[in-house]
Structure formats: structure tokens, C-alpha cells
Amino acid sequence: MNIPSNLKYTKDHEWVKIEGDVATVGITDFAQSELGDIVYVEVETVDETLDADEIFGTVEAVKTVSDLFLPLSGEIIEFNEALEDEPEKVNSDPYGEGWMIKVKCSDLSQVEGLMSADAYKELIGA
């Protein structure tokens, strides 16, 4: 199981990479493996400001649809449009080309509430 130590994680299996006041968000390797083949990623919240834990989109796999929860409050400034044509990038490269959104964070202190890689490993029993 790939769990990069330089990222932060949520109990809902999203990963977060902070660069300045912008967070890149995707789902973890564990989440994509549990979902199976991802066939569609929907994010209709670009340019909206949402609170942490609000739903920012959905990811659809062959057998299920899962909500995506925003890990940090802020404005969604970008969606990875490559996923419109190639949603399988979430399966093949969840921490790279499979990223989902970028968020301009409104409260960086919320980062302290996210999990470290070690805490996330504990959560999933890795």
C-alpha cells in the first residue's frame, strides 16, 4: 500500500498536499483499491467556497458511487480536467496524475487536524 509520508490524510481516505495556501486533494491508494475500477469523477463545485467536510464531488466506480469530502475549508480553484476523459488515472496514479481538485485554503490551521501517514496507516490497518 502506497502512503507517501509527505502528505496529510483524512478519515474519509482523501490525501492533501499543501503548497503555500493551496491544497491539492485526491483519494488515497487504499480508497481507489477498495472502490475498484473508477469510471467517472464528478466535481461541480469549482469556484465555490465550501467548509471542511462538505461534499465537493463524487467518484463513481463500476459497483458504487462515493461522495468526496473537502478536507479543508476554502475555494475550489481547479479540477483535474484530465479525469473527464481518463478517470482511471485515479487508479493508476492516485497521488500524481489522479489528483482531483485544488483548494485555496481559508484557514490553514485546519491542517493540524489532518492525519499523518503513520496515523492513516493505523486507520486502515496497513
mmCIF file of N, CA and C in Angstrom:
data_model
loop_
_atom_site.group_PDB
_atom_site.id
_atom_site.type_symbol
_atom_site.label_atom_id
_atom_site.label_comp_id
_atom_site.label_asym_id
_atom_site.label_seq_id
_atom_site.Cartn_x
_atom_site.Cartn_y
_atom_site.Cartn_z
ATOM 1 N N MET A 1 0.852 -1.186 0.000
ATOM 2 C CA MET A 1 0.000 0.000 0.000
ATOM 3 C C MET A 1 0.892 1.241 0.000
ATOM 4 N N ASN A 2 0.646 2.116 -0.932
ATOM 5 C CA ASN A 2 1.441 3.326 -1.084
ATOM 6 C C ASN A 2 0.822 4.455 -0.249
ATOM 7 N N ILE A 3 1.551 4.923 0.766
ATOM 8 C CA ILE A 3 1.088 6.015 1.636
ATOM 9 C C ILE A 3 2.243 7.000 1.807
ATOM 10 N N PRO A 4 2.379 7.954 0.880
ATOM 11 C CA PRO A 4 3.513 8.894 0.959
ATOM 12 C C PRO A 4 3.541 9.663 2.280
ATOM 13 N N SER A 5 4.735 9.748 2.870
ATOM 14 C CA SER A 5 4.875 10.385 4.182
ATOM 15 C C SER A 5 4.798 11.910 4.118
ATOM 16 N N ASN A 6 4.924 12.497 2.914
ATOM 17 C CA ASN A 6 4.904 13.964 2.801
ATOM 18 C C ASN A 6 3.491 14.527 2.675
ATOM 19 N N LEU A 7 2.469 13.661 2.697
ATOM 20 C CA LEU A 7 1.090 14.114 2.552
ATOM 21 C C LEU A 7 0.354 14.019 3.878
ATOM 22 N N LYS A 8 -0.809 14.681 3.938
ATOM 23 C CA LYS A 8 -1.726 14.559 5.076
ATOM 24 C C LYS A 8 -2.932 13.754 4.606
ATOM 25 N N TYR A 9 -3.682 13.182 5.553
ATOM 26 C CA TYR A 9 -4.771 12.278 5.207
ATOM 27 C C TYR A 9 -6.010 12.557 6.054
ATOM 28 N N THR A 10 -7.178 12.092 5.542
ATOM 29 C CA THR A 10 -8.429 12.228 6.289
ATOM 30 C C THR A 10 -9.001 10.840 6.578
ATOM 31 N N LYS A 11 -9.912 10.782 7.534
ATOM 32 C CA LYS A 11 -10.587 9.528 7.846
ATOM 33 C C LYS A 11 -11.450 9.063 6.677
ATOM 34 N N ASP A 12 -11.764 9.972 5.754
ATOM 35 C CA ASP A 12 -12.576 9.643 4.576
ATOM 36 C C ASP A 12 -11.713 9.221 3.389
ATOM 37 N N HIS A 13 -10.417 8.996 3.629
ATOM 38 C CA HIS A 13 -9.487 8.458 2.628
ATOM 39 C C HIS A 13 -9.143 9.437 1.510
ATOM 40 N N GLU A 14 -9.119 10.738 1.861
ATOM 41 C CA GLU A 14 -8.555 11.719 0.939
ATOM 42 C C GLU A 14 -7.135 12.038 1.387
ATOM 43 N N TRP A 15 -6.293 12.389 0.420
ATOM 44 C CA TRP A 15 -4.955 12.877 0.746
ATOM 45 C C TRP A 15 -4.897 14.367 0.417
ATOM 46 N N VAL A 16 -3.990 15.066 1.090
ATOM 47 C CA VAL A 16 -3.857 16.516 0.950
ATOM 48 C C VAL A 16 -2.381 16.864 0.855
ATOM 49 N N LYS A 17 -2.050 17.660 -0.151
ATOM 50 C CA LYS A 17 -0.689 18.181 -0.299
ATOM 51 C C LYS A 17 -0.792 19.701 -0.230
ATOM 52 N N ILE A 18 -0.114 20.305 0.739
ATOM 53 C CA ILE A 18 -0.178 21.753 0.961
ATOM 54 C C ILE A 18 1.014 22.433 0.291
ATOM 55 N N GLU A 19 0.726 23.443 -0.526
ATOM 56 C CA GLU A 19 1.765 24.284 -1.133
ATOM 57 C C GLU A 19 1.330 25.730 -0.947
ATOM 58 N N GLY A 20 1.936 26.402 0.028
ATOM 59 C CA GLY A 20 1.504 27.760 0.361
ATOM 60 C C GLY A 20 0.110 27.697 0.964
ATOM 61 N N ASP A 21 -0.857 28.431 0.352
ATOM 62 C CA ASP A 21 -2.234 28.363 0.850
ATOM 63 C C ASP A 21 -3.130 27.555 -0.086
ATOM 64 N N VAL A 22 -2.506 26.753 -0.967
ATOM 65 C CA VAL A 22 -3.266 25.909 -1.891
ATOM 66 C C VAL A 22 -3.054 24.437 -1.529
ATOM 67 N N ALA A 23 -4.167 23.720 -1.424
ATOM 68 C CA ALA A 23 -4.126 22.291 -1.135
ATOM 69 C C ALA A 23 -4.564 21.516 -2.371
ATOM 70 N N THR A 24 -3.759 20.524 -2.755
ATOM 71 C CA THR A 24 -4.162 19.589 -3.797
ATOM 72 C C THR A 24 -4.762 18.387 -3.084
ATOM 73 N N VAL A 25 -5.906 17.897 -3.600
ATOM 74 C CA VAL A 25 -6.655 16.841 -2.922
ATOM 75 C C VAL A 25 -6.967 15.714 -3.902
ATOM 76 N N GLY A 26 -6.851 14.487 -3.402
ATOM 77 C CA GLY A 26 -7.255 13.317 -4.181
ATOM 78 C C GLY A 26 -7.668 12.222 -3.222
ATOM 79 N N ILE A 27 -7.919 11.027 -3.757
ATOM 80 C CA ILE A 27 -8.225 9.901 -2.871
ATOM 81 C C ILE A 27 -6.992 9.010 -2.776
ATOM 82 N N THR A 28 -6.898 8.301 -1.669
ATOM 83 C CA THR A 28 -5.705 7.510 -1.393
ATOM 84 C C THR A 28 -5.658 6.226 -2.224
ATOM 85 N N ASP A 29 -4.479 5.639 -2.240
ATOM 86 C CA ASP A 29 -4.269 4.358 -2.903
ATOM 87 C C ASP A 29 -5.222 3.313 -2.305
ATOM 88 N N PHE A 30 -5.364 3.334 -0.974
ATOM 89 C CA PHE A 30 -6.285 2.419 -0.307
ATOM 90 C C PHE A 30 -7.710 2.612 -0.817
ATOM 91 N N ALA A 31 -8.157 3.872 -0.904
ATOM 92 C CA ALA A 31 -9.528 4.158 -1.341
ATOM 93 C C ALA A 31 -9.763 3.680 -2.765
ATOM 94 N N GLN A 32 -8.833 3.967 -3.670
ATOM 95 C CA GLN A 32 -9.053 3.553 -5.052
ATOM 96 C C GLN A 32 -9.051 2.033 -5.176
ATOM 97 N N SER A 33 -8.242 1.347 -4.355
ATOM 98 C CA SER A 33 -8.217 -0.113 -4.436
ATOM 99 C C SER A 33 -9.505 -0.712 -3.880
ATOM 100 N N GLU A 34 -10.089 -0.075 -2.853
ATOM 101 C CA GLU A 34 -11.364 -0.532 -2.301
ATOM 102 C C GLU A 34 -12.512 -0.293 -3.280
ATOM 103 N N LEU A 35 -12.460 0.838 -3.998
ATOM 104 C CA LEU A 35 -13.527 1.171 -4.949
ATOM 105 C C LEU A 35 -13.476 0.286 -6.195
ATOM 106 N N GLY A 36 -12.290 -0.065 -6.624
ATOM 107 C CA GLY A 36 -12.139 -0.804 -7.873
ATOM 108 C C GLY A 36 -12.008 0.154 -9.047
ATOM 109 N N ASP A 37 -12.329 -0.318 -10.235
ATOM 110 C CA ASP A 37 -12.128 0.485 -11.446
ATOM 111 C C ASP A 37 -12.999 1.733 -11.428
ATOM 112 N N ILE A 38 -12.347 2.896 -11.442
ATOM 113 C CA ILE A 38 -13.054 4.168 -11.409
ATOM 114 C C ILE A 38 -13.423 4.559 -12.835
ATOM 115 N N VAL A 39 -14.725 4.862 -13.017
ATOM 116 C CA VAL A 39 -15.225 5.150 -14.359
ATOM 117 C C VAL A 39 -15.638 6.608 -14.538
ATOM 118 N N TYR A 40 -15.760 7.358 -13.440
ATOM 119 C CA TYR A 40 -16.214 8.742 -13.569
ATOM 120 C C TYR A 40 -15.883 9.510 -12.296
ATOM 121 N N VAL A 41 -15.408 10.737 -12.472
ATOM 122 C CA VAL A 41 -15.193 11.647 -11.342
ATOM 123 C C VAL A 41 -15.989 12.906 -11.643
ATOM 124 N N GLU A 42 -16.860 13.297 -10.712
ATOM 125 C CA GLU A 42 -17.688 14.479 -10.925
ATOM 126 C C GLU A 42 -17.395 15.515 -9.850
ATOM 127 N N VAL A 43 -17.015 16.710 -10.303
ATOM 128 C CA VAL A 43 -16.798 17.843 -9.409
ATOM 129 C C VAL A 43 -17.465 19.047 -10.058
ATOM 130 N N GLU A 44 -18.550 19.509 -9.453
ATOM 131 C CA GLU A 44 -19.276 20.663 -9.987
ATOM 132 C C GLU A 44 -19.184 21.854 -9.038
ATOM 133 N N THR A 45 -18.152 21.864 -8.198
ATOM 134 C CA THR A 45 -18.042 22.890 -7.168
ATOM 135 C C THR A 45 -16.887 23.863 -7.424
ATOM 136 N N VAL A 46 -16.300 23.844 -8.630
ATOM 137 C CA VAL A 46 -15.210 24.776 -8.936
ATOM 138 C C VAL A 46 -15.750 26.204 -8.806
ATOM 139 N N ASP A 47 -14.937 27.081 -8.221
ATOM 140 C CA ASP A 47 -15.258 28.478 -7.936
ATOM 141 C C ASP A 47 -16.223 28.647 -6.762
ATOM 142 N N GLU A 48 -16.562 27.562 -6.082
ATOM 143 C CA GLU A 48 -17.396 27.658 -4.887
ATOM 144 C C GLU A 48 -16.514 27.599 -3.648
ATOM 145 N N THR A 49 -16.964 28.246 -2.581
ATOM 146 C CA THR A 49 -16.284 28.176 -1.296
ATOM 147 C C THR A 49 -17.089 27.259 -0.391
ATOM 148 N N LEU A 50 -16.405 26.232 0.113
ATOM 149 C CA LEU A 50 -17.060 25.224 0.948
ATOM 150 C C LEU A 50 -16.327 25.100 2.276
ATOM 151 N N ASP A 51 -17.034 24.576 3.267
ATOM 152 C CA ASP A 51 -16.426 24.299 4.567
ATOM 153 C C ASP A 51 -15.825 22.901 4.563
ATOM 154 N N ALA A 52 -14.875 22.679 5.448
ATOM 155 C CA ALA A 52 -14.300 21.349 5.623
ATOM 156 C C ALA A 52 -15.423 20.352 5.890
ATOM 157 N N ASP A 53 -15.268 19.160 5.341
ATOM 158 C CA ASP A 53 -16.206 18.040 5.482
ATOM 159 C C ASP A 53 -17.455 18.165 4.622
ATOM 160 N N GLU A 54 -17.598 19.253 3.842
ATOM 161 C CA GLU A 54 -18.704 19.312 2.895
ATOM 162 C C GLU A 54 -18.354 18.466 1.671
ATOM 163 N N ILE A 55 -19.376 17.991 0.977
ATOM 164 C CA ILE A 55 -19.169 17.183 -0.224
ATOM 165 C C ILE A 55 -18.780 18.102 -1.383
ATOM 166 N N PHE A 56 -17.641 17.792 -2.029
ATOM 167 C CA PHE A 56 -17.210 18.599 -3.177
ATOM 168 C C PHE A 56 -17.405 17.880 -4.503
ATOM 169 N N GLY A 57 -17.731 16.603 -4.465
ATOM 170 C CA GLY A 57 -17.942 15.859 -5.700
ATOM 171 C C GLY A 57 -18.189 14.396 -5.398
ATOM 172 N N THR A 58 -18.179 13.592 -6.465
ATOM 173 C CA THR A 58 -18.354 12.157 -6.307
ATOM 174 C C THR A 58 -17.372 11.420 -7.204
ATOM 175 N N VAL A 59 -17.072 10.204 -6.803
ATOM 176 C CA VAL A 59 -16.256 9.314 -7.620
ATOM 177 C C VAL A 59 -17.098 8.057 -7.847
ATOM 178 N N GLU A 60 -17.178 7.657 -9.120
ATOM 179 C CA GLU A 60 -18.008 6.510 -9.472
ATOM 180 C C GLU A 60 -17.121 5.369 -9.940
ATOM 181 N N ALA A 61 -17.317 4.230 -9.301
ATOM 182 C CA ALA A 61 -16.629 3.011 -9.708
ATOM 183 C C ALA A 61 -17.671 2.089 -10.338
ATOM 184 N N VAL A 62 -17.225 0.954 -10.826
ATOM 185 C CA VAL A 62 -18.134 0.043 -11.513
ATOM 186 C C VAL A 62 -19.314 -0.345 -10.620
ATOM 187 N N LYS A 63 -19.061 -0.555 -9.313
ATOM 188 C CA LYS A 63 -20.104 -1.073 -8.423
ATOM 189 C C LYS A 63 -20.695 -0.050 -7.458
ATOM 190 N N THR A 64 -20.137 1.147 -7.380
ATOM 191 C CA THR A 64 -20.594 2.072 -6.337
ATOM 192 C C THR A 64 -20.283 3.521 -6.699
ATOM 193 N N VAL A 65 -20.956 4.440 -6.026
ATOM 194 C CA VAL A 65 -20.656 5.866 -6.115
ATOM 195 C C VAL A 65 -20.337 6.345 -4.704
ATOM 196 N N SER A 66 -19.237 7.075 -4.545
ATOM 197 C CA SER A 66 -18.843 7.584 -3.233
ATOM 198 C C SER A 66 -18.726 9.095 -3.263
ATOM 199 N N ASP A 67 -19.191 9.726 -2.183
ATOM 200 C CA ASP A 67 -19.028 11.168 -2.036
ATOM 201 C C ASP A 67 -17.576 11.486 -1.728
ATOM 202 N N LEU A 68 -17.156 12.664 -2.151
ATOM 203 C CA LEU A 68 -15.816 13.182 -1.849
ATOM 204 C C LEU A 68 -15.985 14.341 -0.878
ATOM 205 N N PHE A 69 -15.269 14.282 0.258
ATOM 206 C CA PHE A 69 -15.420 15.282 1.308
ATOM 207 C C PHE A 69 -14.213 16.219 1.323
ATOM 208 N N LEU A 70 -14.487 17.510 1.382
ATOM 209 C CA LEU A 70 -13.431 18.514 1.387
ATOM 210 C C LEU A 70 -12.676 18.465 2.719
ATOM 211 N N PRO A 71 -11.354 18.254 2.680
ATOM 212 C CA PRO A 71 -10.608 18.155 3.940
ATOM 213 C C PRO A 71 -10.351 19.488 4.629
ATOM 214 N N LEU A 72 -10.353 20.585 3.867
ATOM 215 C CA LEU A 72 -10.051 21.908 4.417
ATOM 216 C C LEU A 72 -11.013 22.937 3.829
ATOM 217 N N SER A 73 -11.443 23.897 4.621
ATOM 218 C CA SER A 73 -12.315 24.959 4.124
ATOM 219 C C SER A 73 -11.583 25.816 3.098
ATOM 220 N N GLY A 74 -12.328 26.255 2.082
ATOM 221 C CA GLY A 74 -11.737 27.152 1.108
ATOM 222 C C GLY A 74 -12.472 27.137 -0.217
ATOM 223 N N GLU A 75 -11.885 27.845 -1.180
ATOM 224 C CA GLU A 75 -12.476 27.952 -2.516
ATOM 225 C C GLU A 75 -11.840 26.920 -3.442
ATOM 226 N N ILE A 76 -12.678 26.147 -4.094
ATOM 227 C CA ILE A 76 -12.179 25.169 -5.063
ATOM 228 C C ILE A 76 -11.805 25.933 -6.325
ATOM 229 N N ILE A 77 -10.494 25.956 -6.625
ATOM 230 C CA ILE A 77 -10.000 26.792 -7.724
ATOM 231 C C ILE A 77 -9.672 26.001 -8.989
ATOM 232 N N GLU A 78 -9.608 24.679 -8.873
ATOM 233 C CA GLU A 78 -9.257 23.908 -10.059
ATOM 234 C C GLU A 78 -9.720 22.462 -9.912
ATOM 235 N N PHE A 79 -10.168 21.898 -11.040
ATOM 236 C CA PHE A 79 -10.499 20.481 -11.140
ATOM 237 C C PHE A 79 -9.547 19.866 -12.158
ATOM 238 N N ASN A 80 -9.087 18.680 -11.893
ATOM 239 C CA ASN A 80 -8.183 17.982 -12.809
ATOM 240 C C ASN A 80 -8.999 17.498 -14.003
ATOM 241 N N GLU A 81 -9.054 18.311 -15.049
ATOM 242 C CA GLU A 81 -9.905 18.009 -16.197
ATOM 243 C C GLU A 81 -9.462 16.775 -16.962
ATOM 244 N N ALA A 82 -8.229 16.329 -16.766
ATOM 245 C CA ALA A 82 -7.766 15.091 -17.410
ATOM 246 C C ALA A 82 -8.631 13.910 -16.977
ATOM 247 N N LEU A 83 -9.231 14.002 -15.783
ATOM 248 C CA LEU A 83 -10.048 12.907 -15.272
ATOM 249 C C LEU A 83 -11.369 12.762 -16.016
ATOM 250 N N GLU A 84 -11.786 13.812 -16.751
ATOM 251 C CA GLU A 84 -13.025 13.709 -17.527
ATOM 252 C C GLU A 84 -12.898 12.633 -18.601
ATOM 253 N N ASP A 85 -11.728 12.560 -19.242
ATOM 254 C CA ASP A 85 -11.503 11.575 -20.294
ATOM 255 C C ASP A 85 -10.799 10.319 -19.791
ATOM 256 N N GLU A 86 -10.065 10.448 -18.689
ATOM 257 C CA GLU A 86 -9.282 9.323 -18.183
ATOM 258 C C GLU A 86 -9.435 9.177 -16.664
ATOM 259 N N PRO A 87 -10.654 8.845 -16.193
ATOM 260 C CA PRO A 87 -10.846 8.707 -14.740
ATOM 261 C C PRO A 87 -9.997 7.589 -14.142
ATOM 262 N N GLU A 88 -9.538 6.668 -14.985
ATOM 263 C CA GLU A 88 -8.716 5.557 -14.491
ATOM 264 C C GLU A 88 -7.362 6.026 -13.963
ATOM 265 N N LYS A 89 -6.989 7.285 -14.224
ATOM 266 C CA LYS A 89 -5.744 7.830 -13.651
ATOM 267 C C LYS A 89 -5.800 7.802 -12.125
ATOM 268 N N VAL A 90 -7.013 7.880 -11.563
ATOM 269 C CA VAL A 90 -7.160 7.801 -10.105
ATOM 270 C C VAL A 90 -6.699 6.428 -9.626
ATOM 271 N N ASN A 91 -6.958 5.380 -10.416
ATOM 272 C CA ASN A 91 -6.496 4.032 -10.064
ATOM 273 C C ASN A 91 -5.001 3.875 -10.293
ATOM 274 N N SER A 92 -4.514 4.348 -11.421
ATOM 275 C CA SER A 92 -3.123 4.075 -11.793
ATOM 276 C C SER A 92 -2.122 4.994 -11.104
ATOM 277 N N ASP A 93 -2.520 6.209 -10.738
ATOM 278 C CA ASP A 93 -1.590 7.176 -10.152
ATOM 279 C C ASP A 93 -2.332 8.108 -9.192
ATOM 280 N N PRO A 94 -2.862 7.558 -8.072
ATOM 281 C CA PRO A 94 -3.722 8.367 -7.200
ATOM 282 C C PRO A 94 -3.045 9.599 -6.609
ATOM 283 N N TYR A 95 -1.722 9.545 -6.418
ATOM 284 C CA TYR A 95 -1.024 10.680 -5.797
ATOM 285 C C TYR A 95 -0.369 11.600 -6.829
ATOM 286 N N GLY A 96 -0.477 11.273 -8.096
ATOM 287 C CA GLY A 96 0.141 12.069 -9.155
ATOM 288 C C GLY A 96 -0.910 12.571 -10.125
ATOM 289 N N GLU A 97 -0.981 11.942 -11.295
ATOM 290 C CA GLU A 97 -1.913 12.386 -12.334
ATOM 291 C C GLU A 97 -3.370 12.197 -11.945
ATOM 292 N N GLY A 98 -3.631 11.438 -10.883
ATOM 293 C CA GLY A 98 -5.008 11.199 -10.445
ATOM 294 C C GLY A 98 -5.521 12.175 -9.401
ATOM 295 N N TRP A 99 -4.803 13.284 -9.165
ATOM 296 C CA TRP A 99 -5.304 14.293 -8.215
ATOM 297 C C TRP A 99 -6.669 14.794 -8.702
ATOM 298 N N MET A 100 -7.463 15.329 -7.799
ATOM 299 C CA MET A 100 -8.824 15.724 -8.166
ATOM 300 C C MET A 100 -9.063 17.227 -8.193
ATOM 301 N N ILE A 101 -8.736 17.913 -7.092
ATOM 302 C CA ILE A 101 -9.014 19.350 -7.024
ATOM 303 C C ILE A 101 -7.870 20.090 -6.359
ATOM 304 N N LYS A 102 -7.878 21.415 -6.570
ATOM 305 C CA LYS A 102 -7.017 22.323 -5.816
ATOM 306 C C LYS A 102 -7.924 23.311 -5.094
ATOM 307 N N VAL A 103 -7.576 23.571 -3.832
ATOM 308 C CA VAL A 103 -8.384 24.418 -2.958
ATOM 309 C C VAL A 103 -7.521 25.549 -2.430
ATOM 310 N N LYS A 104 -8.010 26.781 -2.543
ATOM 311 C CA LYS A 104 -7.351 27.917 -1.889
ATOM 312 C C LYS A 104 -7.891 27.938 -0.460
ATOM 313 N N CYS A 105 -7.046 27.546 0.479
ATOM 314 C CA CYS A 105 -7.471 27.350 1.871
ATOM 315 C C CYS A 105 -7.780 28.674 2.556
ATOM 316 N N SER A 106 -8.868 28.668 3.322
ATOM 317 C CA SER A 106 -9.232 29.877 4.060
ATOM 318 C C SER A 106 -8.755 29.818 5.506
ATOM 319 N N ASP A 107 -8.353 28.637 5.980
ATOM 320 C CA ASP A 107 -7.897 28.501 7.366
ATOM 321 C C ASP A 107 -6.855 27.384 7.444
ATOM 322 N N LEU A 108 -5.585 27.759 7.292
ATOM 323 C CA LEU A 108 -4.522 26.752 7.269
ATOM 324 C C LEU A 108 -4.337 26.037 8.608
ATOM 325 N N SER A 109 -4.906 26.592 9.688
ATOM 326 C CA SER A 109 -4.781 25.898 10.971
ATOM 327 C C SER A 109 -5.522 24.556 10.939
ATOM 328 N N GLN A 110 -6.453 24.380 10.006
ATOM 329 C CA GLN A 110 -7.183 23.114 9.888
ATOM 330 C C GLN A 110 -6.258 21.957 9.501
ATOM 331 N N VAL A 111 -5.116 22.270 8.911
ATOM 332 C CA VAL A 111 -4.164 21.223 8.514
ATOM 333 C C VAL A 111 -3.759 20.396 9.735
ATOM 334 N N GLU A 112 -3.700 21.050 10.894
ATOM 335 C CA GLU A 112 -3.299 20.354 12.123
ATOM 336 C C GLU A 112 -4.270 19.229 12.478
ATOM 337 N N GLY A 113 -5.507 19.300 11.994
ATOM 338 C CA GLY A 113 -6.497 18.279 12.285
ATOM 339 C C GLY A 113 -6.437 17.073 11.348
ATOM 340 N N LEU A 114 -5.575 17.140 10.336
ATOM 341 C CA LEU A 114 -5.435 16.021 9.394
ATOM 342 C C LEU A 114 -4.465 14.985 9.946
ATOM 343 N N MET A 115 -4.520 13.788 9.407
ATOM 344 C CA MET A 115 -3.676 12.694 9.883
ATOM 345 C C MET A 115 -2.327 12.663 9.173
ATOM 346 N N SER A 116 -1.321 12.216 9.893
ATOM 347 C CA SER A 116 -0.020 11.928 9.304
ATOM 348 C C SER A 116 -0.119 10.599 8.554
ATOM 349 N N ALA A 117 0.905 10.279 7.780
ATOM 350 C CA ALA A 117 0.941 8.998 7.077
ATOM 351 C C ALA A 117 0.873 7.840 8.071
ATOM 352 N N ASP A 118 1.584 7.944 9.189
ATOM 353 C CA ASP A 118 1.572 6.874 10.190
ATOM 354 C C ASP A 118 0.178 6.682 10.803
ATOM 355 N N ALA A 119 -0.493 7.799 11.089
ATOM 356 C CA ALA A 119 -1.845 7.707 11.662
ATOM 357 C C ALA A 119 -2.811 7.107 10.648
ATOM 358 N N TYR A 120 -2.634 7.456 9.385
ATOM 359 C CA TYR A 120 -3.502 6.894 8.341
ATOM 360 C C TYR A 120 -3.246 5.384 8.178
ATOM 361 N N LYS A 121 -1.985 4.984 8.233
ATOM 362 C CA LYS A 121 -1.662 3.544 8.162
ATOM 363 C C LYS A 121 -2.361 2.783 9.277
ATOM 364 N N GLU A 122 -2.380 3.394 10.458
ATOM 365 C CA GLU A 122 -3.060 2.779 11.603
ATOM 366 C C GLU A 122 -4.553 2.654 11.346
ATOM 367 N N LEU A 123 -5.148 3.712 10.782
ATOM 368 C CA LEU A 123 -6.580 3.716 10.482
ATOM 369 C C LEU A 123 -6.967 2.565 9.558
ATOM 370 N N ILE A 124 -6.167 2.319 8.535
ATOM 371 C CA ILE A 124 -6.529 1.299 7.548
ATOM 372 C C ILE A 124 -5.905 -0.059 7.864
ATOM 373 N N GLY A 125 -5.125 -0.124 8.946
ATOM 374 C CA GLY A 125 -4.509 -1.384 9.332
ATOM 375 C C GLY A 125 -3.398 -1.837 8.425
ATOM 376 N N ALA A 126 -2.673 -0.862 7.866
ATOM 377 C CA ALA A 126 -1.563 -1.210 6.953
ATOM 378 C C ALA A 126 -0.272 -1.444 7.712
#
